[in-house]
Amino acid sequence: MTDVPSVVDSRADRPARSWREFVTTSGIDTRLMGMLIALAVIWIGFDSMSHGKFITSRNLWNLSVQSVSIGVMATGMVLIIVSRNIDLSVGSLLGFLGYTMALIQTQGKISVLGLNLSISSLQRHQWYTWILALAVGLALGALVGLFQGVIVAYVGVPAFIVTLGGFLAWRGLIFRTGGTKGQTLSPLDTTFTYLGGAPERSLGNWKTWIVVLIVCLGIVSTILLARQRRVRHGLAIRSTAMDVGFAVGGCAATVLGVWLIAIKYRSPTTNKSVGLAYPVLILIVVTMVMTYLAKRRRFGRYVFAYGGNPEAAELGGINTRRTVTYTYVVMGMLCAISAAIQTARLNSATTNLGVQNELDVIAAAVIGGTSFSGGVGTIPGAVLGAVVMQSLRSGMSLLNIDSPSQDIVVGVVLVTAVAVDALLRVRNRRGMLGALAGGVLVAAWVIQTGRP
Amino acid sequence: MPTISPASSERSADMTPLCELRDIRVAFGGLHAVDGVSIDLFPGEVVALVGGNGAGKSTLVHTLSGAHPADSGEIFINGERVVIHNPRDARLHGVEVIYQKLALADNIDAAANVFLGRELRTRTGSLDDEAMASATQKVMQRLNPRFRNLKTAVRSLSGGQRQSVAIARAVHFNARILIMDEPTAALGPAETSQVRDLITQLKAEGIGIFLISHDIHDVFDLADRISVMLQGRLVGTVNKVDVSKDEVLAMIIAGKQPGEVSKEEIADLHAPAQHTAE
Ligand SMILES: Nc1ncnc2c1ncn2[C@@H]1O[C@H](COP(=O)(O)OP(=O)(O)OP(=O)(O)O)[C@@H](O)[C@H]1O
Ligand SMILES: [Mg+2]
């Protein structure tokens, strides 16, 4: 064997020569960057249209809380769409799970289709009631996901059909649960309601800073560990300046963002800093766990490989059916988390909980760069997609635009985002600019003419 | 690596083959794609599988690779009967494949493709991407030293580079039996000669190779023996040194045994042969 020059790159410690080279060596996700810019444009646009009412701590804090439910589910939808499937049942499943969890808290029992399940430990108003409700919700969500996943992966019924069935069935089941004929269940366990994110039930000042500290330590150690691993294996590393830049930039953005949104927002009653809301904390944790699952676990690798080329995955000896099934199990559990957050926020469960959520979740994933042709999508992208959608809705609400008009705008943005993505992928710059301009103009026109 | 002499003619009769397929049958509905074919392979040997389009070559090797198990027939590896249901079984027996339609996931990078289904993991069970990248880099230095795009999705690689990824997979996992289904079909001249060098090198390391190819020159340059298939059946297996290219063409096209063809028939073959052995 001849001696080949080491691939530990001499490039690493030279300053980046061009933007393109910078992007490739740094491993920045340009699509995510584009979305952040789009989000900034949306925020600034609404802020100027509403004369400075959009970029306020109070509004952004509410925005952060409102984005959570869809954001959490969108992280799971990414994996499902990446593996060339779809889940139309998430809204109905969310409703069913939320209703079941509320039953445990309000009546201390579950009964479905005449089957009663009243274990003596299902006591109301105990310190563990909220844990029990949450655990049952998660288990039930996983079970329903397993059921749907098995039908998709092993029986071979198309995912669209299976989850369309689920869409109808889980919603219908709400009315056959608890023997209550679908009455509203309220109030919920006090501790449970912390999951909903009211200003007076948030992390407060010092706990928020602890979270920030943990996140910053996480950022720094991730960068450091990745660098160490690459050095140990003799791989090319990014320049020290670049890594330090990422660490400092990431931490600064976290501190600044949290300060602007959560610390500056003071409770109107106590005048104390509200801090991060618990559901936002949940979304942060879910995003990190799901990113880890997608990027650094075999399961995630298999989901992407299967989405990219099902045949290759099969020939690679991957158990593709089990992989697909697990995507639905994960989705079911995420539905349970969102169900807890939504019911806790309302302090009640109603039969129309989660109606239309499946569409919002799919839209968030798609705006976030998930492709229906399979194999392409990111977890942070989907979360950002949820924030973009919620920003549009909340901005338009601020301008008193009615919800039918909001739907038009969200629809236009959805299609524009995908069109821009598709045109960029074939490097049609002019077409991309045209699509972008067209979409923005139509959206702006609908907003402008919809203002009272 | 032990160097085993490429022993086609001087091989002793009692040496056990590395791999033997006996009376393999595969049917798709009423179509007998492979109809009672037996072939074998010795260490350090290249056996070429030739035949026209649809002769059943790919289907035959798929029974060994686990991509599509045989309906009936037996497979022996090192003299032991084995059952291969799926690609995982095949790999456990040291069988690696480079598929005709490269089985790569386009959306993930080279290392992820090389280790697909056999990922390296850290103690916590996380993917050890760095270890996989560095191992891939090492194999690549041997296969295609100019290959640098370890971090980009395989989609954006050239045909030759993609081929290197597929071959790297087989080489890294120390295949004992390597199946190459038209490995040079999509390659330019430089890459083709690279693959040919590699075949010679792997052969010297004692690996047995089934080589499917439509290029009769490649076959004669690389193979020790040639098995010819026609419409799902084995026409025959011949030692390369015992036959001429024309005789092999006659086997491929007309199913004639080497002794059976007359001079005139060979002359007749030459015009259509250009098309069939493209
Ligand atoms: N999955 C399948 N389903 C149905 N028929 C198939 C399938 N795979 C192969 N066949 C048929 O089996 C026969 C043999 O196909 P095979 O791919 O083994 O041929 P081949 O010798 O590899 O040809 P080529 O040189 O074109 O690759 C063909 O008639 C083909 O149409
Ligand atoms: Mg073939």
mmCIF file of C-alpha atoms in Angstrom, chain A residues 226-417:
data_model
loop_
_atom_site.group_PDB
_atom_site.id
_atom_site.type_symbol
_atom_site.label_atom_id
_atom_site.label_comp_id
_atom_site.label_asym_id
_atom_site.label_seq_id
_atom_site.Cartn_x
_atom_site.Cartn_y
_atom_site.Cartn_z
ATOM 1 C CA ALA A 226 -17.077 16.184 19.031
ATOM 2 C CA ARG A 227 -13.702 17.826 18.509
ATOM 3 C CA GLN A 228 -11.972 15.358 20.827
ATOM 4 C CA ARG A 229 -13.553 12.381 19.107
ATOM 5 C CA ARG A 230 -12.453 13.651 15.715
ATOM 6 C CA VAL A 231 -8.905 14.227 16.914
ATOM 7 C CA ARG A 232 -8.794 10.763 18.465
ATOM 8 C CA HIS A 233 -9.770 9.200 15.145
ATOM 9 C CA GLY A 234 -7.428 11.360 13.113
ATOM 10 C CA LEU A 235 -10.179 13.186 11.244
ATOM 11 C CA ALA A 236 -10.144 16.739 9.949
ATOM 12 C CA ILE A 237 -11.261 19.232 12.556
ATOM 13 C CA ARG A 238 -12.696 22.699 12.324
ATOM 14 C CA SER A 239 -10.383 25.546 13.150
ATOM 15 C CA THR A 240 -10.171 26.486 16.819
ATOM 16 C CA ALA A 241 -11.493 29.938 16.058
ATOM 17 C CA MET A 242 -14.536 28.477 14.389
ATOM 18 C CA ASP A 243 -15.319 26.121 17.259
ATOM 19 C CA VAL A 244 -14.863 28.876 19.845
ATOM 20 C CA GLY A 245 -17.037 31.082 17.687
ATOM 21 C CA PHE A 246 -19.814 28.500 17.628
ATOM 22 C CA ALA A 247 -19.621 27.934 21.375
ATOM 23 C CA VAL A 248 -19.659 31.629 22.227
ATOM 24 C CA GLY A 249 -22.303 32.390 19.610
ATOM 25 C CA GLY A 250 -24.563 29.571 20.771
ATOM 26 C CA CYS A 251 -24.309 30.542 24.417
ATOM 27 C CA ALA A 252 -24.772 34.242 23.692
ATOM 28 C CA ALA A 253 -27.865 33.554 21.588
ATOM 29 C CA THR A 254 -29.332 31.391 24.346
ATOM 30 C CA VAL A 255 -28.694 33.955 27.077
ATOM 31 C CA LEU A 256 -29.939 36.837 24.981
ATOM 32 C CA GLY A 257 -33.034 35.008 23.763
ATOM 33 C CA VAL A 258 -34.047 33.815 27.199
ATOM 34 C CA TRP A 259 -33.386 37.212 28.720
ATOM 35 C CA LEU A 260 -35.447 39.004 26.068
ATOM 36 C CA ILE A 261 -38.365 36.579 26.179
ATOM 37 C CA ALA A 262 -38.535 35.116 29.668
ATOM 38 C CA ILE A 263 -36.669 37.371 32.077
ATOM 39 C CA LYS A 264 -37.743 40.754 30.765
ATOM 40 C CA TYR A 265 -41.354 39.613 30.870
ATOM 41 C CA ARG A 266 -42.572 40.547 34.316
ATOM 42 C CA SER A 267 -45.739 39.270 35.849
ATOM 43 C CA PRO A 268 -48.394 42.006 35.835
ATOM 44 C CA THR A 269 -49.430 41.073 39.394
ATOM 45 C CA THR A 270 -46.149 40.485 41.216
ATOM 46 C CA ASN A 271 -43.790 42.386 38.914
ATOM 47 C CA LYS A 272 -41.318 39.511 39.138
ATOM 48 C CA SER A 273 -39.628 37.934 36.148
ATOM 49 C CA VAL A 274 -41.850 35.165 34.803
ATOM 50 C CA GLY A 275 -39.049 32.985 33.483
ATOM 51 C CA LEU A 276 -39.364 30.152 31.031
ATOM 52 C CA ALA A 277 -42.669 28.327 30.925
ATOM 53 C CA TYR A 278 -42.595 24.614 31.759
ATOM 54 C CA PRO A 279 -43.946 23.569 28.346
ATOM 55 C CA VAL A 280 -41.105 25.504 26.685
ATOM 56 C CA LEU A 281 -38.687 23.570 28.854
ATOM 57 C CA ILE A 282 -40.403 20.385 27.672
ATOM 58 C CA LEU A 283 -40.034 21.430 24.040
ATOM 59 C CA ILE A 284 -36.317 22.111 24.582
ATOM 60 C CA VAL A 285 -35.831 18.685 26.119
ATOM 61 C CA VAL A 286 -37.938 16.943 23.446
ATOM 62 C CA THR A 287 -35.997 18.679 20.679
ATOM 63 C CA MET A 288 -32.678 17.620 22.156
ATOM 64 C CA VAL A 289 -33.752 14.028 22.784
ATOM 65 C CA MET A 290 -35.297 13.685 19.311
ATOM 66 C CA THR A 291 -32.239 15.212 17.644
ATOM 67 C CA TYR A 292 -30.055 12.743 19.501
ATOM 68 C CA LEU A 293 -32.374 9.926 18.470
ATOM 69 C CA ALA A 294 -32.335 11.003 14.837
ATOM 70 C CA LYS A 295 -28.632 11.754 14.536
ATOM 71 C CA ARG A 296 -26.750 9.536 16.905
ATOM 72 C CA ARG A 297 -28.837 6.412 17.417
ATOM 73 C CA ARG A 298 -29.157 3.461 15.096
ATOM 74 C CA PHE A 299 -32.922 3.926 14.997
ATOM 75 C CA GLY A 300 -32.564 7.412 13.534
ATOM 76 C CA ARG A 301 -29.922 6.298 11.067
ATOM 77 C CA TYR A 302 -32.227 3.527 9.889
ATOM 78 C CA VAL A 303 -35.187 5.876 9.529
ATOM 79 C CA PHE A 304 -33.159 8.110 7.230
ATOM 80 C CA ALA A 305 -31.574 5.232 5.321
ATOM 81 C CA TYR A 306 -34.978 3.669 4.770
ATOM 82 C CA GLY A 307 -36.401 6.994 3.613
ATOM 83 C CA GLY A 308 -33.504 7.530 1.239
ATOM 84 C CA ASN A 309 -33.628 4.072 -0.312
ATOM 85 C CA PRO A 310 -35.907 1.402 1.154
ATOM 86 C CA GLU A 311 -34.282 -1.299 -0.956
ATOM 87 C CA ALA A 312 -30.763 -0.414 0.179
ATOM 88 C CA ALA A 313 -31.900 -0.430 3.795
ATOM 89 C CA GLU A 314 -33.417 -3.861 3.330
ATOM 90 C CA LEU A 315 -30.287 -5.193 1.621
ATOM 91 C CA GLY A 316 -28.196 -3.656 4.393
ATOM 92 C CA GLY A 317 -29.885 -6.079 6.741
ATOM 93 C CA ILE A 318 -31.958 -3.435 8.512
ATOM 94 C CA ASN A 319 -35.217 -4.545 10.070
ATOM 95 C CA THR A 320 -37.179 -1.926 8.174
ATOM 96 C CA ARG A 321 -40.582 -2.970 9.445
ATOM 97 C CA ARG A 322 -39.581 -2.606 13.039
ATOM 98 C CA THR A 323 -38.025 0.767 12.264
ATOM 99 C CA VAL A 324 -41.244 2.048 10.682
ATOM 100 C CA THR A 325 -43.297 0.688 13.576
ATOM 101 C CA TYR A 326 -41.133 2.537 16.091
ATOM 102 C CA THR A 327 -41.653 5.849 14.320
ATOM 103 C CA TYR A 328 -45.351 5.522 15.128
ATOM 104 C CA VAL A 329 -44.649 4.519 18.730
ATOM 105 C CA VAL A 330 -42.546 7.661 19.157
ATOM 106 C CA MET A 331 -45.271 9.745 17.498
ATOM 107 C CA GLY A 332 -47.895 8.329 19.883
ATOM 108 C CA MET A 333 -45.828 9.261 22.918
ATOM 109 C CA LEU A 334 -45.234 12.764 21.601
ATOM 110 C CA CYS A 335 -49.008 13.099 21.094
ATOM 111 C CA ALA A 336 -49.416 12.246 24.783
ATOM 112 C CA ILE A 337 -46.952 14.979 25.770
ATOM 113 C CA SER A 338 -48.767 17.533 23.616
ATOM 114 C CA ALA A 339 -52.107 16.345 24.961
ATOM 115 C CA ALA A 340 -50.897 16.928 28.516
ATOM 116 C CA ILE A 341 -49.681 20.401 27.597
ATOM 117 C CA GLN A 342 -52.906 21.401 25.847
ATOM 118 C CA THR A 343 -55.247 20.096 28.555
ATOM 119 C CA ALA A 344 -53.097 21.577 31.304
ATOM 120 C CA ARG A 345 -53.193 24.928 29.546
ATOM 121 C CA LEU A 346 -56.997 24.865 29.353
ATOM 122 C CA ASN A 347 -57.262 23.236 32.788
ATOM 123 C CA SER A 348 -59.875 21.014 31.154
ATOM 124 C CA ALA A 349 -60.399 18.467 28.430
ATOM 125 C CA THR A 350 -62.963 18.953 25.722
ATOM 126 C CA THR A 351 -64.018 16.702 22.870
ATOM 127 C CA ASN A 352 -62.635 18.988 20.186
ATOM 128 C CA LEU A 353 -59.149 19.048 21.662
ATOM 129 C CA GLY A 354 -56.562 18.822 18.898
ATOM 130 C CA VAL A 355 -58.972 19.275 16.003
ATOM 131 C CA GLN A 356 -56.963 20.129 12.840
ATOM 132 C CA ASN A 357 -53.686 19.650 14.689
ATOM 133 C CA GLU A 358 -52.602 16.951 12.227
ATOM 134 C CA LEU A 359 -52.566 19.553 9.477
ATOM 135 C CA ASP A 360 -50.601 22.062 11.527
ATOM 136 C CA VAL A 361 -48.100 19.414 12.533
ATOM 137 C CA ILE A 362 -47.563 18.238 8.967
ATOM 138 C CA ALA A 363 -47.300 21.853 7.797
ATOM 139 C CA ALA A 364 -44.721 22.633 10.498
ATOM 140 C CA ALA A 365 -42.595 19.651 9.498
ATOM 141 C CA VAL A 366 -42.826 20.556 5.829
ATOM 142 C CA ILE A 367 -42.094 24.275 6.335
ATOM 143 C CA GLY A 368 -39.152 23.031 8.394
ATOM 144 C CA GLY A 369 -37.696 21.277 5.369
ATOM 145 C CA THR A 370 -39.069 17.749 5.603
ATOM 146 C CA SER A 371 -39.551 16.314 2.147
ATOM 147 C CA PHE A 372 -42.358 14.009 1.128
ATOM 148 C CA SER A 373 -40.070 12.161 -1.244
ATOM 149 C CA GLY A 374 -38.423 10.701 1.843
ATOM 150 C CA GLY A 375 -35.048 10.738 3.528
ATOM 151 C CA VAL A 376 -34.853 14.494 4.085
ATOM 152 C CA GLY A 377 -35.774 16.478 7.174
ATOM 153 C CA THR A 378 -34.397 17.780 10.460
ATOM 154 C CA ILE A 379 -35.813 17.949 13.971
ATOM 155 C CA PRO A 380 -34.740 21.561 14.725
ATOM 156 C CA GLY A 381 -36.129 22.552 11.330
ATOM 157 C CA ALA A 382 -39.547 21.183 12.221
ATOM 158 C CA VAL A 383 -39.559 22.984 15.563
ATOM 159 C CA LEU A 384 -38.624 26.185 13.778
ATOM 160 C CA GLY A 385 -41.420 25.445 11.305
ATOM 161 C CA ALA A 386 -43.866 25.308 14.198
ATOM 162 C CA VAL A 387 -42.558 28.636 15.487
ATOM 163 C CA VAL A 388 -42.912 30.181 12.016
ATOM 164 C CA MET A 389 -46.522 29.024 11.764
ATOM 165 C CA GLN A 390 -47.375 30.229 15.251
ATOM 166 C CA SER A 391 -45.659 33.556 14.543
ATOM 167 C CA LEU A 392 -47.852 34.026 11.485
ATOM 168 C CA ARG A 393 -51.014 33.193 13.381
ATOM 169 C CA SER A 394 -50.177 35.251 16.423
ATOM 170 C CA GLY A 395 -49.024 38.200 14.333
ATOM 171 C CA MET A 396 -52.214 38.173 12.327
ATOM 172 C CA SER A 397 -54.308 37.880 15.482
ATOM 173 C CA LEU A 398 -52.510 40.953 16.759
ATOM 174 C CA LEU A 399 -53.623 42.748 13.603
ATOM 175 C CA ASN A 400 -57.186 41.509 14.204
ATOM 176 C CA ILE A 401 -57.223 39.398 11.081
ATOM 177 C CA ASP A 402 -59.930 36.748 11.228
ATOM 178 C CA SER A 403 -59.023 33.101 11.277
ATOM 179 C CA PRO A 404 -60.250 32.212 7.742
ATOM 180 C CA SER A 405 -57.832 34.827 6.365
ATOM 181 C CA GLN A 406 -55.124 33.420 8.616
ATOM 182 C CA ASP A 407 -55.703 30.028 7.040
ATOM 183 C CA ILE A 408 -55.211 31.515 3.574
ATOM 184 C CA VAL A 409 -51.897 33.054 4.585
ATOM 185 C CA VAL A 410 -50.615 29.893 6.281
ATOM 186 C CA GLY A 411 -51.596 27.905 3.197
ATOM 187 C CA VAL A 412 -49.766 30.312 0.901
ATOM 188 C CA VAL A 413 -46.664 30.262 3.100
ATOM 189 C CA LEU A 414 -46.673 26.470 3.224
ATOM 190 C CA VAL A 415 -46.730 26.085 -0.544
ATOM 191 C CA THR A 416 -44.219 28.915 -1.038
ATOM 192 C CA ALA A 417 -41.768 27.345 1.410
#
